[in-house]
Coordinates of C-alpha atoms in Angstrom, one line a residue:
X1443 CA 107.9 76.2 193.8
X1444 CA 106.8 72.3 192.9
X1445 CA 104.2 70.6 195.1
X1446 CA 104.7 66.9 195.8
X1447 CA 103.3 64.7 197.8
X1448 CA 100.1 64.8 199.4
X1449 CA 100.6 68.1 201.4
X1450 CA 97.9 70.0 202.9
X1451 CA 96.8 72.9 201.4
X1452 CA 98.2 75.9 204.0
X1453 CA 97.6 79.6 202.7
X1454 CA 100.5 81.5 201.4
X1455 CA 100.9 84.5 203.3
X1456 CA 102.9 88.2 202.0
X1457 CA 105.7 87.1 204.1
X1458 CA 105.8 83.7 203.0
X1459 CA 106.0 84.4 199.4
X1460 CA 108.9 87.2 200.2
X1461 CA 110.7 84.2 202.2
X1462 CA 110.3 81.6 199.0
X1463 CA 111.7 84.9 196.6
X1464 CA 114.4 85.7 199.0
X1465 CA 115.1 82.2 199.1
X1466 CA 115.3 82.0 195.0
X1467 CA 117.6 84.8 195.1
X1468 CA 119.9 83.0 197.4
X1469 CA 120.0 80.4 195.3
X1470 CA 121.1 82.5 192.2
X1471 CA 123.8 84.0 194.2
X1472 CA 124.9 80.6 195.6
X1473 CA 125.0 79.1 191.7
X1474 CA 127.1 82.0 191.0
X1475 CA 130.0 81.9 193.7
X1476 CA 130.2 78.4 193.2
X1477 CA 130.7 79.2 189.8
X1478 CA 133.2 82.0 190.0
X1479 CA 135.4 79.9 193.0
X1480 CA 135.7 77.3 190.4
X1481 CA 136.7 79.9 187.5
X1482 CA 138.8 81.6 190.2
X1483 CA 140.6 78.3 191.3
X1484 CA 141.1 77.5 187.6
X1485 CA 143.2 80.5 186.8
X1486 CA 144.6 80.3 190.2
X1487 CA 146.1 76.9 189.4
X1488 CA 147.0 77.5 185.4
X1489 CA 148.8 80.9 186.9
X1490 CA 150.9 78.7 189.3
X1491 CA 151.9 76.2 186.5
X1492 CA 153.0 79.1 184.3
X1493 CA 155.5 80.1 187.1
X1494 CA 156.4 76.9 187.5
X1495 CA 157.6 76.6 184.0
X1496 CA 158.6 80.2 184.2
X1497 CA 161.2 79.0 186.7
X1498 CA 162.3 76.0 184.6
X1499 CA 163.2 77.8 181.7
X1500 CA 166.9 78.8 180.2
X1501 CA 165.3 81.6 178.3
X1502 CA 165.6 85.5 178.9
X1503 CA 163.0 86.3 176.6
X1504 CA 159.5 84.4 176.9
X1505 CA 156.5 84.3 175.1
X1506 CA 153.5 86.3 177.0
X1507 CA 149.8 85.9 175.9
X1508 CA 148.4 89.2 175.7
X1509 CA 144.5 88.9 174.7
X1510 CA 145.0 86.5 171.6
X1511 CA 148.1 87.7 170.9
X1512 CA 152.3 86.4 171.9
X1513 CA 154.6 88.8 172.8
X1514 CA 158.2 88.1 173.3
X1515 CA 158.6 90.0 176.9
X1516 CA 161.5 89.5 179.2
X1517 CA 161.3 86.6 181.5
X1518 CA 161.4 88.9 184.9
X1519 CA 158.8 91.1 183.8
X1520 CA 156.4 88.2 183.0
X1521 CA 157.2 87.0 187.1
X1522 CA 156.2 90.1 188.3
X1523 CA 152.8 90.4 185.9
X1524 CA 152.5 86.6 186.8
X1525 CA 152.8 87.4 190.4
X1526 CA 150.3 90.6 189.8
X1527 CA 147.7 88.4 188.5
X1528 CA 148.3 85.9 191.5
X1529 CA 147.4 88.4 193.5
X1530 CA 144.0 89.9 192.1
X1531 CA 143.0 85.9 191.5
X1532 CA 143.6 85.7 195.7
X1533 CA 141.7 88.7 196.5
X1534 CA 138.8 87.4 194.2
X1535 CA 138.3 84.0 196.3
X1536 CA 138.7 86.3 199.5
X1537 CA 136.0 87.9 198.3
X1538 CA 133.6 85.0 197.0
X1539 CA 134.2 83.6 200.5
X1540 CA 130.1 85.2 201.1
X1541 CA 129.0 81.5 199.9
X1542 CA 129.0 80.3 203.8
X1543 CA 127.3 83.4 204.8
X1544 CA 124.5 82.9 201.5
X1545 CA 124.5 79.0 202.5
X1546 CA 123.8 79.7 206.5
X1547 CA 120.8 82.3 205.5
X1548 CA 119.4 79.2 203.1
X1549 CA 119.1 77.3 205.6
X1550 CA 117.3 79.4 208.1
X1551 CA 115.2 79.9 205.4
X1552 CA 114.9 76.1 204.9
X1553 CA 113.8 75.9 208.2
X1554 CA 111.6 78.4 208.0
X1555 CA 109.8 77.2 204.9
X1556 CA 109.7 73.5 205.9
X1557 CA 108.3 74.0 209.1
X1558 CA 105.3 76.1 207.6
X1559 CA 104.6 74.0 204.1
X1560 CA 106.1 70.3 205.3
X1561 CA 106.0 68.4 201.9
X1562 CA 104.3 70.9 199.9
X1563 CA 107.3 73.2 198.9
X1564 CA 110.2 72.0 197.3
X1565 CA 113.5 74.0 198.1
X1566 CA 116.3 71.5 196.8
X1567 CA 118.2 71.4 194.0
X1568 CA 117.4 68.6 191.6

């Protein structure tokens, strides 16, 4: 919590301060969906290009990254794993769709906060 400005002093209460930590934790939890969407979306985006130039390709045989390692797999079993891995990345942004739920609860607590400490509590990001 950063003071600025010439606010008042007004007395922190016990439900005050577990507002301002609940608040913190939101915050945490908002940096880190926004984080794992954008992870998610990557790998999302680099799985559609590799079907993409799955599909282009003459080859039976393809090249698979396994870990750090190629392996020379057959081209419709590397589909179907491609297709697999679609799949879990899909469920994964179902999942991480909590953000709008962990944005609406900071901003009740916003409210909250604001309306108690005006200028004397600082609850944005910087």
């Amino acid at each position: 919590m950063q003071e600025q400005g010439e606010g008042s002093e007004t007395e922190v209460t016990w439900e005050d301060q577990q507002n301002i930590n609940k608040f913190g934790r939101l915050n945490n939890r908002f940096h880190e969906l926004d984080d794992d969407i954008k992870i998610a979306k990557e790998t999302d985006d680099n799985l559609e290009d590799a079907s993409n130039e799955l599909i282009l390709t003459d080859e039976e045989v393809v090249r698979f990254q396994i870990g750090e390692v190629f392996a020379h797999v057959p081209k419709d079993e590397v589909e179907s794993k491609i297709e697999q891995m679609k799949q879990v990345t899909t469920q994964k942004l179902e999942k991480l769709e909590e953000k709008e739920s962990v944005l609406a609860q900071m901003a009740e607590l916003k409210k909250i906060l604001y309306g108690k400490f005006k200028d004397s509590i600082n609850l944005e990001d910087d």
